[in-house]
PDB file of C-alpha atoms in Angstrom:
ATOM      1  CA  MET O   1       0.000   0.000   0.000  1.00 39.00           C
ATOM      2  CA  ASN O   2       1.308   3.471  -0.861  1.00 40.00           C
ATOM      3  CA  SER O   3       2.265   5.898   1.865  1.00 41.00           C
ATOM      4  CA  PRO O   4       0.168   9.079   1.713  1.00 44.00           C
ATOM      5  CA  PHE O   5       3.241  11.184   1.058  1.00 47.00           C
ATOM      6  CA  THR O   6       5.284   9.189  -1.445  1.00 51.00           C
ATOM      7  CA  GLY O   7       3.895  11.006  -4.431  1.00 56.00           C
ATOM      8  CA  ASN O   8       3.217   7.734  -6.247  1.00 63.00           C
ATOM      9  CA  PRO O   9      -0.169   7.788  -7.974  1.00 65.00           C
ATOM     10  CA  VAL O  10      -2.825   5.392  -6.690  1.00 70.00           C
ATOM     11  CA  ALA O  11      -3.175   2.553  -9.194  1.00 70.00           C
ATOM     12  CA  THR O  12      -6.943   2.126  -8.905  1.00 85.00           C
ATOM     13  CA  ARG O  13      -9.176   4.453  -6.989  1.00 94.00           C
ATOM     14  CA  LEU O  14     -12.642   2.971  -7.468  1.00 95.00           C
ATOM     15  CA  ASP O  15     -13.114  -0.530  -6.003  1.00 95.00           C
ATOM     16  CA  VAL O  16     -16.264  -1.847  -7.664  1.00 96.00           C
ATOM     17  CA  ALA O  17     -16.239  -5.203  -5.860  1.00 96.00           C
ATOM     18  CA  ARG O  18     -16.083  -3.462  -2.473  1.00 96.00           C
ATOM     19  CA  GLY O  19     -18.839  -1.097  -3.559  1.00 97.00           C
ATOM     20  CA  VAL O  20     -21.184  -3.878  -4.624  1.00 97.00           C
ATOM     21  CA  GLY O  21     -20.501  -5.696  -1.340  1.00 96.00           C
ATOM     22  CA  MET O  22     -21.254  -2.604   0.732  1.00 97.00           C
ATOM     23  CA  MET O  23     -24.326  -1.559  -1.241  1.00 97.00           C
ATOM     24  CA  GLY O  24     -25.786  -5.012  -1.881  1.00 96.00           C
ATOM     25  CA  SER O  25     -26.144  -4.683  -5.652  1.00 97.00           C
ATOM     26  CA  GLU O  26     -24.571  -3.058  -8.667  1.00 97.00           C
ATOM     27  CA  ALA O  27     -27.716  -0.972  -9.222  1.00 97.00           C
ATOM     28  CA  ALA O  28     -27.438   0.450  -5.705  1.00 97.00           C
ATOM     29  CA  LEU O  29     -23.728   1.134  -6.244  1.00 98.00           C
ATOM     30  CA  ARG O  30     -24.473   3.042  -9.459  1.00 98.00           C
ATOM     31  CA  LYS O  31     -27.100   5.081  -7.650  1.00 97.00           C
ATOM     32  CA  ILE O  32     -24.760   6.169  -4.861  1.00 98.00           C
ATOM     33  CA  LEU O  33     -21.899   6.831  -7.296  1.00 98.00           C
ATOM     34  CA  ALA O  34     -24.158   9.184  -9.264  1.00 98.00           C
ATOM     35  CA  THR O  35     -24.681  11.084  -6.004  1.00 97.00           C
ATOM     36  CA  VAL O  36     -20.944  11.040  -5.270  1.00 98.00           C
ATOM     37  CA  LEU O  37     -20.188  12.428  -8.728  1.00 97.00           C
ATOM     38  CA  VAL O  38     -22.323  15.503  -8.073  1.00 97.00           C
ATOM     39  CA  SER O  39     -21.187  15.998  -4.480  1.00 96.00           C
ATOM     40  CA  LEU O  40     -17.443  15.412  -4.984  1.00 96.00           C
ATOM     41  CA  SER O  41     -17.364  17.460  -8.217  1.00 97.00           C
ATOM     42  CA  ALA O  42     -18.329  20.472  -6.109  1.00 95.00           C
ATOM     43  CA  ASP O  43     -16.250  19.577  -3.042  1.00 94.00           C
ATOM     44  CA  VAL O  44     -12.838  19.116  -4.656  1.00 95.00           C
ATOM     45  CA  PRO O  45     -12.608  22.544  -6.386  1.00 94.00           C
ATOM     46  CA  ALA O  46     -14.012  24.121  -3.195  1.00 93.00           C
ATOM     47  CA  MET O  47     -11.277  22.490  -1.101  1.00 92.00           C
ATOM     48  CA  ASP O  48      -8.604  23.514  -3.663  1.00 92.00           C
ATOM     49  CA  ALA O  49      -9.744  27.133  -3.433  1.00 92.00           C
ATOM     50  CA  ALA O  50     -10.071  27.090   0.358  1.00 91.00           C
ATOM     51  CA  LEU O  51      -6.568  25.757   0.938  1.00 91.00           C
ATOM     52  CA  GLN O  52      -5.055  28.173  -1.574  1.00 91.00           C
ATOM     53  CA  ALA O  53      -6.801  30.992   0.290  1.00 92.00           C
ATOM     54  CA  GLY O  54      -5.354  29.745   3.589  1.00 92.00           C
ATOM     55  CA  ASP O  55      -8.741  28.661   4.916  1.00 90.00           C
ATOM     56  CA  VAL O  56      -8.187  25.234   6.454  1.00 88.00           C
ATOM     57  CA  ALA O  57     -11.608  25.219   8.157  1.00 82.00           C
ATOM     58  CA  ALA O  58     -13.298  25.334   4.761  1.00 70.00           C
ATOM     59  CA  ALA O  59     -11.491  22.132   3.897  1.00 71.00           C
ATOM     60  CA  ASN O  60     -13.663  20.319   6.463  1.00 76.00           C
ATOM     61  CA  ARG O  61     -15.560  18.619   3.648  1.00 85.00           C
ATOM     62  CA  MET O  62     -12.664  16.180   3.845  1.00 89.00           C
ATOM     63  CA  HIS O  63     -14.342  14.778   6.962  1.00 88.00           C
ATOM     64  CA  ALA O  64     -17.488  13.832   5.046  1.00 90.00           C
ATOM     65  CA  ILE O  65     -15.414  12.428   2.193  1.00 93.00           C
ATOM     66  CA  LYS O  66     -13.460  10.324   4.668  1.00 92.00           C
ATOM     67  CA  GLY O  67     -16.774   8.979   5.972  1.00 93.00           C
ATOM     68  CA  TYR O  68     -17.990   7.569   2.678  1.00 96.00           C
ATOM     69  CA  MET O  69     -14.684   6.572   1.047  1.00 95.00           C
ATOM     70  CA  PRO O  70     -14.699   3.045   2.578  1.00 95.00           C
ATOM     71  CA  ILE O  71     -17.924   2.283   0.707  1.00 97.00           C
ATOM     72  CA  PHE O  72     -16.290   2.051  -2.721  1.00 96.00           C
ATOM     73  CA  ASP O  73     -12.685   3.271  -2.731  1.00 93.00           C
ATOM     74  CA  SER O  74      -9.367   1.444  -2.741  1.00 92.00           C
ATOM     75  CA  ASP O  75      -7.388   1.157   0.494  1.00 92.00           C
ATOM     76  CA  ALA O  76      -4.575   3.296  -0.942  1.00 92.00           C
ATOM     77  CA  LEU O  77      -6.894   6.237  -1.619  1.00 93.00           C
ATOM     78  CA  ILE O  78      -8.661   5.867   1.733  1.00 93.00           C
ATOM     79  CA  GLU O  79      -5.299   5.994   3.496  1.00 93.00           C
ATOM     80  CA  ARG O  80      -4.419   9.271   1.780  1.00 93.00           C
ATOM     81  CA  VAL O  81      -7.764  10.876   2.576  1.00 93.00           C
ATOM     82  CA  VAL O  82      -7.540   9.840   6.237  1.00 92.00           C
ATOM     83  CA  ALA O  83      -4.019  11.270   6.522  1.00 93.00           C
ATOM     84  CA  VAL O  84      -4.949  14.646   5.015  1.00 93.00           C
ATOM     85  CA  GLU O  85      -8.185  14.895   7.008  1.00 91.00           C
ATOM     86  CA  LYS O  86      -6.268  14.242  10.230  1.00 90.00           C
ATOM     87  CA  LEU O  87      -3.760  16.989   9.408  1.00 92.00           C
ATOM     88  CA  SER O  88      -6.548  19.436   8.542  1.00 91.00           C
ATOM     89  CA  LYS O  89      -7.869  19.242  12.117  1.00 88.00           C
ATOM     90  CA  THR O  90      -4.712  20.583  13.719  1.00 91.00           C
ATOM     91  CA  GLU O  91      -2.450  22.117  11.100  1.00 92.00           C
ATOM     92  CA  SER O  92      -2.466  25.307   9.042  1.00 92.00           C
ATOM     93  CA  ALA O  93      -3.599  25.458   5.432  1.00 92.00           C
ATOM     94  CA  ALA O  94       0.037  25.764   4.327  1.00 92.00           C
ATOM     95  CA  VAL O  95       0.918  22.478   6.041  1.00 93.00           C
ATOM     96  CA  VAL O  96      -2.185  20.664   4.780  1.00 93.00           C
ATOM     97  CA  GLN O  97      -1.598  21.872   1.247  1.00 92.00           C
ATOM     98  CA  VAL O  98       1.601  19.803   0.908  1.00 93.00           C
ATOM     99  CA  PRO O  99      -0.073  16.350   1.077  1.00 93.00           C
ATOM    100  CA  TYR O 100      -3.251  17.751  -0.482  1.00 93.00           C
ATOM    101  CA  SER O 101      -1.291  18.697  -3.592  1.00 93.00           C
ATOM    102  CA  GLN O 102      -0.920  14.949  -4.142  1.00 93.00           C
ATOM    103  CA  LEU O 103      -4.386  13.971  -2.961  1.00 94.00           C
ATOM    104  CA  GLY O 104      -6.276  16.540  -5.065  1.00 94.00           C
ATOM    105  CA  PRO O 105      -5.286  14.975  -8.418  1.00 95.00           C
ATOM    106  CA  GLU O 106      -6.246  11.551  -7.016  1.00 95.00           C
ATOM    107  CA  LEU O 107      -9.729  12.829  -6.192  1.00 96.00           C
ATOM    108  CA  TYR O 108     -10.089  14.199  -9.728  1.00 96.00           C
ATOM    109  CA  GLY O 109      -8.891  10.801 -10.950  1.00 95.00           C
ATOM    110  CA  LEU O 110     -11.561   9.141  -8.823  1.00 96.00           C
ATOM    111  CA  LEU O 111     -14.204  11.374 -10.409  1.00 96.00           C
ATOM    112  CA  ASP O 112     -12.973  10.270 -13.859  1.00 96.00           C
ATOM    113  CA  GLU O 113     -13.156   6.597 -12.847  1.00 95.00           C
ATOM    114  CA  ILE O 114     -16.671   7.022 -11.460  1.00 97.00           C
ATOM    115  CA  GLN O 115     -17.801   8.766 -14.650  1.00 96.00           C
ATOM    116  CA  LEU O 116     -16.298   5.986 -16.787  1.00 96.00           C
ATOM    117  CA  TYR O 117     -17.996   3.337 -14.671  1.00 96.00           C
ATOM    118  CA  LEU O 118     -21.375   5.067 -14.841  1.00 97.00           C
ATOM    119  CA  ASP O 119     -21.007   5.543 -18.609  1.00 96.00           C
ATOM    120  CA  SER O 120     -20.244   1.839 -19.033  1.00 93.00           C
ATOM    121  CA  GLY O 121     -23.647   0.908 -17.603  1.00 79.00           C
TER     122      GLY O 121
ATOM    123  CA  MET R   1     -36.852  -6.801  -3.416  1.00 43.00           C
ATOM    124  CA  THR R   2     -37.192  -9.477  -0.744  1.00 43.00           C
ATOM    125  CA  PRO R   3     -35.827  -8.211   2.584  1.00 45.00           C
ATOM    126  CA  LEU R   4     -32.640 -10.028   3.563  1.00 44.00           C
ATOM    127  CA  PHE R   5     -33.807 -10.614   7.122  1.00 46.00           C
ATOM    128  CA  ALA R   6     -37.010 -12.233   5.874  1.00 44.00           C
ATOM    129  CA  ASN R   7     -35.166 -14.732   3.704  1.00 44.00           C
ATOM    130  CA  ALA R   8     -32.725 -15.692   6.444  1.00 49.00           C
ATOM    131  CA  ALA R   9     -35.343 -15.883   9.180  1.00 45.00           C
ATOM    132  CA  CYS R  10     -37.795 -17.914   7.147  1.00 45.00           C
ATOM    133  CA  LYS R  11     -35.178 -20.384   6.020  1.00 44.00           C
ATOM    134  CA  ARG R  12     -34.400 -20.953   9.692  1.00 45.00           C
ATOM    135  CA  VAL R  13     -37.958 -21.286  10.903  1.00 42.00           C
ATOM    136  CA  ALA R  14     -39.443 -23.205   8.006  1.00 42.00           C
ATOM    137  CA  GLY R  15     -36.350 -25.075   6.842  1.00 42.00           C
ATOM    138  CA  ALA R  16     -37.350 -24.558   3.237  1.00 48.00           C
ATOM    139  CA  ASN R  17     -36.691 -22.158   0.420  1.00 52.00           C
ATOM    140  CA  LEU R  18     -39.615 -19.761   0.526  1.00 54.00           C
ATOM    141  CA  GLY R  19     -38.016 -17.084  -1.623  1.00 56.00           C
ATOM    142  CA  TRP R  20     -40.786 -17.365  -4.204  1.00 58.00           C
ATOM    143  CA  LEU R  21     -43.322 -15.944  -1.747  1.00 58.00           C
ATOM    144  CA  ALA R  22     -44.124 -12.221  -1.713  1.00 63.00           C
ATOM    145  CA  PRO R  23     -42.127 -10.243   0.900  1.00 60.00           C
ATOM    146  CA  ASP R  24     -45.246  -9.423   2.925  1.00 63.00           C
ATOM    147  CA  ILE R  25     -46.135 -13.131   3.200  1.00 64.00           C
ATOM    148  CA  LEU R  26     -42.559 -13.896   4.267  1.00 59.00           C
ATOM    149  CA  VAL R  27     -42.824 -11.253   6.972  1.00 59.00           C
ATOM    150  CA  LEU R  28     -46.107 -12.761   8.156  1.00 59.00           C
ATOM    151  CA  ILE R  29     -44.566 -16.242   8.325  1.00 60.00           C
ATOM    152  CA  CYS R  30     -41.653 -14.856  10.352  1.00 57.00           C
ATOM    153  CA  PHE R  31     -44.107 -13.291  12.774  1.00 56.00           C
ATOM    154  CA  ILE R  32     -46.066 -16.530  13.166  1.00 56.00           C
ATOM    155  CA  HIS R  33     -42.814 -18.378  13.809  1.00 55.00           C
ATOM    156  CA  LYS R  34     -41.914 -16.029  16.640  1.00 52.00           C
ATOM    157  CA  GLU R  35     -39.457 -13.661  15.016  1.00 63.00           C
ATOM    158  CA  PRO R  36     -40.868 -10.614  16.797  1.00 67.00           C
ATOM    159  CA  LEU R  37     -37.565  -8.764  17.095  1.00 70.00           C
ATOM    160  CA  LYS R  38     -36.914  -8.853  13.353  1.00 73.00           C
ATOM    161  CA  MET R  39     -40.534  -7.805  12.832  1.00 74.00           C
ATOM    162  CA  LYS R  40     -40.019  -4.916  15.212  1.00 81.00           C
ATOM    163  CA  VAL R  41     -36.949  -3.785  13.263  1.00 89.00           C
ATOM    164  CA  ALA R  42     -38.692  -4.137   9.894  1.00 91.00           C
ATOM    165  CA  TYR R  43     -41.657  -2.063  10.984  1.00 92.00           C
ATOM    166  CA  ALA R  44     -39.617   0.570  12.842  1.00 95.00           C
ATOM    167  CA  ARG R  45     -39.786   4.204  11.758  1.00 97.00           C
ATOM    168  CA  ILE R  46     -36.225   5.449  11.424  1.00 97.00           C
ATOM    169  CA  LEU R  47     -35.030   9.050  11.111  1.00 98.00           C
ATOM    170  CA  VAL R  48     -31.575   9.338   9.491  1.00 98.00           C
ATOM    171  CA  VAL R  49     -29.745  12.596  10.256  1.00 97.00           C
ATOM    172  CA  ASP R  50     -26.557  13.378   8.326  1.00 95.00           C
ATOM    173  CA  ASP R  51     -25.369  16.503   6.528  1.00 93.00           C
ATOM    174  CA  ASP R  52     -23.766  14.477   3.749  1.00 94.00           C
ATOM    175  CA  VAL R  53     -26.070  13.311   0.973  1.00 96.00           C
ATOM    176  CA  VAL R  54     -23.806  10.370   0.074  1.00 97.00           C
ATOM    177  CA  MET R  55     -23.903   9.015   3.613  1.00 97.00           C
ATOM    178  CA  ARG R  56     -27.676   9.509   3.827  1.00 97.00           C
ATOM    179  CA  THR R  57     -28.040   7.543   0.585  1.00 97.00           C
ATOM    180  CA  PHE R  58     -25.839   4.768   1.975  1.00 98.00           C
ATOM    181  CA  VAL R  59     -27.653   4.473   5.300  1.00 98.00           C
ATOM    182  CA  VAL R  60     -31.102   4.536   3.682  1.00 98.00           C
ATOM    183  CA  ASN R  61     -29.973   1.766   1.292  1.00 97.00           C
ATOM    184  CA  SER R  62     -28.677  -0.280   4.252  1.00 97.00           C
ATOM    185  CA  LEU R  63     -31.966   0.138   6.145  1.00 97.00           C
ATOM    186  CA  ARG R  64     -33.982  -0.929   3.108  1.00 96.00           C
ATOM    187  CA  ARG R  65     -31.799  -4.040   2.830  1.00 95.00           C
ATOM    188  CA  LEU R  66     -32.921  -4.842   6.388  1.00 94.00           C
ATOM    189  CA  GLY R  67     -36.541  -4.619   5.238  1.00 93.00           C
ATOM    190  CA  ILE R  68     -37.171  -1.189   6.780  1.00 96.00           C
ATOM    191  CA  HIS R  69     -39.230   1.141   4.624  1.00 93.00           C
ATOM    192  CA  ALA R  70     -40.529   3.834   6.996  1.00 97.00           C
ATOM    193  CA  ILE R  71     -37.471   6.066   6.687  1.00 98.00           C
ATOM    194  CA  GLU R  72     -37.153   9.853   6.830  1.00 98.00           C
ATOM    195  CA  THR R  73     -33.964  11.870   6.356  1.00 98.00           C
ATOM    196  CA  ALA R  74     -32.722  15.237   7.637  1.00 96.00           C
ATOM    197  CA  GLY R  75     -29.573  17.169   6.778  1.00 94.00           C
ATOM    198  CA  ASP R  76     -28.947  18.834  10.145  1.00 91.00           C
ATOM    199  CA  GLY R  77     -30.089  18.919  13.755  1.00 90.00           C
ATOM    200  CA  GLY R  78     -32.642  21.692  13.219  1.00 90.00           C
ATOM    201  CA  SER R  79     -34.420  19.863  10.393  1.00 92.00           C
ATOM    202  CA  ALA R  80     -34.278  16.689  12.467  1.00 95.00           C
ATOM    203  CA  LEU R  81     -36.013  18.387  15.406  1.00 94.00           C
ATOM    204  CA  ARG R  82     -38.884  19.370  13.090  1.00 93.00           C
ATOM    205  CA  ALA R  83     -39.034  15.817  11.713  1.00 94.00           C
ATOM    206  CA  MET R  84     -39.402  14.466  15.253  1.00 94.00           C
ATOM    207  CA  VAL R  85     -42.876  15.982  15.355  1.00 91.00           C
ATOM    208  CA  SER R  86     -43.974  15.376  11.761  1.00 93.00           C
ATOM    209  CA  PHE R  87     -42.504  11.884  11.188  1.00 96.00           C
ATOM    210  CA  LYS R  88     -42.667  10.495  14.749  1.00 95.00           C
ATOM    211  CA  PRO R  89     -39.742   8.056  14.513  1.00 97.00           C
ATOM    212  CA  ASP R  90     -39.160   5.055  16.766  1.00 96.00           C
ATOM    213  CA  LEU R  91     -35.397   5.578  16.547  1.00 97.00           C
ATOM    214  CA  VAL R  92     -32.936   8.186  15.309  1.00 97.00           C
ATOM    215  CA  LEU R  93     -29.617   7.437  13.604  1.00 97.00           C
ATOM    216  CA  THR R  94     -27.611  10.653  13.721  1.00 95.00           C
ATOM    217  CA  ASP R  95     -24.242  11.887  12.568  1.00 93.00           C
ATOM    218  CA  ILE R  96     -22.202  13.912  15.085  1.00 90.00           C
ATOM    219  CA  HIS R  97     -20.234  16.374  12.953  1.00 86.00           C
ATOM    220  CA  MET R  98     -22.905  18.537  11.328  1.00 87.00           C
ATOM    221  CA  GLN R  99     -23.558  22.249  10.910  1.00 83.00           C
ATOM    222  CA  PRO R 100     -25.208  24.458  12.030  1.00 87.00           C
ATOM    223  CA  MET R 101     -26.480  22.174  14.815  1.00 89.00           C
ATOM    224  CA  ASN R 102     -24.281  19.132  15.419  1.00 88.00           C
ATOM    225  CA  GLY R 103     -25.468  15.709  16.539  1.00 91.00           C
ATOM    226  CA  ILE R 104     -24.545  16.181  20.197  1.00 91.00           C
ATOM    227  CA  GLU R 105     -26.479  19.473  20.394  1.00 93.00           C
ATOM    228  CA  PHE R 106     -29.387  17.847  18.556  1.00 94.00           C
ATOM    229  CA  VAL R 107     -29.651  15.038  21.127  1.00 94.00           C
ATOM    230  CA  GLN R 108     -29.266  17.528  23.988  1.00 94.00           C
ATOM    231  CA  GLN R 109     -32.285  19.364  22.528  1.00 95.00           C
ATOM    232  CA  LEU R 110     -34.212  16.074  22.344  1.00 95.00           C
ATOM    233  CA  ARG R 111     -33.514  15.364  26.010  1.00 94.00           C
ATOM    234  CA  LYS R 112     -34.991  18.769  26.946  1.00 94.00           C
ATOM    235  CA  HIS R 113     -38.053  18.427  24.685  1.00 94.00           C
ATOM    236  CA  ALA R 114     -41.511  19.085  26.144  1.00 94.00           C
ATOM    237  CA  ASN R 115     -42.974  15.994  24.459  1.00 93.00           C
ATOM    238  CA  PRO R 116     -42.084  12.964  26.656  1.00 93.00           C
ATOM    239  CA  LEU R 117     -41.897  10.618  23.660  1.00 91.00           C
ATOM    240  CA  VAL R 118     -39.390  12.886  21.924  1.00 94.00           C
ATOM    241  CA  LYS R 119     -37.494  13.355  25.182  1.00 93.00           C
ATOM    242  CA  LYS R 120     -36.986   9.603  25.560  1.00 93.00           C
ATOM    243  CA  MET R 121     -36.270   8.981  21.854  1.00 95.00           C
ATOM    244  CA  LYS R 122     -33.917   6.097  21.103  1.00 95.00           C
ATOM    245  CA  VAL R 123     -30.776   7.405  19.451  1.00 96.00           C
ATOM    246  CA  ILE R 124     -27.742   5.774  17.845  1.00 95.00           C
ATOM    247  CA  PHE R 125     -24.824   8.010  16.892  1.00 93.00           C
ATOM    248  CA  MET R 126     -22.896   7.549  13.651  1.00 92.00           C
ATOM    249  CA  SER R 127     -19.529   9.124  12.971  1.00 87.00           C
ATOM    250  CA  ALA R 128     -16.355   8.577  11.000  1.00 85.00           C
ATOM    251  CA  ASP R 129     -14.531  10.002  14.011  1.00 75.00           C
ATOM    252  CA  ALA R 130     -14.426   7.462  16.845  1.00 67.00           C
ATOM    253  CA  SER R 131     -12.171   9.557  19.091  1.00 75.00           C
ATOM    254  CA  ALA R 132     -12.273   9.313  22.881  1.00 78.00           C
ATOM    255  CA  GLU R 133     -13.301  12.971  23.051  1.00 79.00           C
ATOM    256  CA  THR R 134     -16.318  12.339  20.817  1.00 77.00           C
ATOM    257  CA  LEU R 135     -17.328   9.292  22.848  1.00 77.00           C
ATOM    258  CA  GLU R 136     -17.084  11.276  26.087  1.00 82.00           C
ATOM    259  CA  GLN R 137     -19.582  13.784  24.721  1.00 81.00           C
ATOM    260  CA  ALA R 138     -21.907  11.286  23.091  1.00 80.00           C
ATOM    261  CA  LEU R 139     -22.268   8.471  25.604  1.00 78.00           C
ATOM    262  CA  PRO R 140     -23.724  10.380  28.613  1.00 83.00           C
ATOM    263  CA  LEU R 141     -26.707  11.406  26.484  1.00 86.00           C
ATOM    264  CA  GLY R 142     -28.540   8.148  27.102  1.00 77.00           C
ATOM    265  CA  THR R 143     -28.142   6.706  23.641  1.00 82.00           C
ATOM    266  CA  TYR R 144     -27.810   3.191  22.277  1.00 87.00           C
ATOM    267  CA  GLY R 145     -24.179   3.689  21.395  1.00 83.00           C
ATOM    268  CA  TYR R 146     -22.126   4.532  18.451  1.00 86.00           C
ATOM    269  CA  ILE R 147     -21.573   3.199  14.940  1.00 91.00           C
ATOM    270  CA  VAL R 148     -18.463   4.004  12.952  1.00 90.00           C
ATOM    271  CA  LYS R 149     -19.326   5.256   9.459  1.00 92.00           C
ATOM    272  CA  PRO R 150     -19.922   3.792   7.020  1.00 94.00           C
ATOM    273  CA  PRO R 151     -21.891   1.259   9.104  1.00 93.00           C
ATOM    274  CA  ARG R 152     -21.563  -2.341   8.002  1.00 92.00           C
ATOM    275  CA  GLN R 153     -24.855  -4.125   7.426  1.00 92.00           C
ATOM    276  CA  GLU R 154     -24.457  -6.654  10.244  1.00 93.00           C
ATOM    277  CA  ILE R 155     -23.375  -3.993  12.755  1.00 94.00           C
ATOM    278  CA  LEU R 156     -26.337  -1.787  11.849  1.00 95.00           C
ATOM    279  CA  GLN R 157     -28.742  -4.712  12.204  1.00 94.00           C
ATOM    280  CA  ALA R 158     -27.311  -5.727  15.589  1.00 94.00           C
ATOM    281  CA  LYS R 159     -27.492  -2.151  16.914  1.00 94.00           C
ATOM    282  CA  LEU R 160     -31.081  -1.710  15.728  1.00 95.00           C
ATOM    283  CA  GLU R 161     -32.163  -5.026  17.260  1.00 93.00           C
ATOM    284  CA  LEU R 162     -30.571  -4.049  20.572  1.00 92.00           C
ATOM    285  CA  ALA R 163     -32.173  -0.592  20.612  1.00 93.00           C
ATOM    286  CA  LEU R 164     -35.638  -1.755  19.519  1.00 91.00           C
ATOM    287  CA  LYS R 165     -35.761  -4.844  21.757  1.00 85.00           C
TER     288      LYS R 165
END
């Protein structure tokens, strides 16, 4: 499993098998992923902007993201989200921005994988 | 969709595959064969309080998989307080970290409510943050404990059965 700070990209972000197991069916997984697509598409740019503006409190959406990641995401991505969310509780925006600069692209990558998966259905 | 609990319970009590029966008939058979706790869970009215739409979707899906269909949702403590009167739940599943009113404040408001049924409402907390500090705040409020989000199906079922017993 990748360390949150190695800079190596996460190989696969969306774990469909985990998602089907957690949701009970592929139809239910598709339904929640459609919701995630809308929610996360707004949250990631908002967190980018907040951290760049030095507003670490506005990055608290990471807490909600951390809550639902174990439903359908790979362990490697979950580990990175947990690490950044933990930092965001105690550290300044400048400190959080260092690991977030690696996590942000992963979250955009996750959005791409979700879109691809939904399109394939 | 046939409720999972109904399939499992009926296979135990009848020793046969009854999956071809309508879900309502399965529920009736479970009741006749003394599965009152599962019946109680299936017919419970549950209020789900979480400010994140993804988590609300997940929890509602999990409850439906347990055969529960009387479900209402709220996005914060204030909306949940209003739903207490309009929906009249048997049990509340609530997140802790919400704005503007968080889950702890919401339950504190319940415990001060003028309506005795609301005041004694059964509550289970849900949170992705299982810190000691959070537990210290949550547990004295007379609740049925704490589920780490996202709740696994079997954990959710066990907690509901315990609270609704």
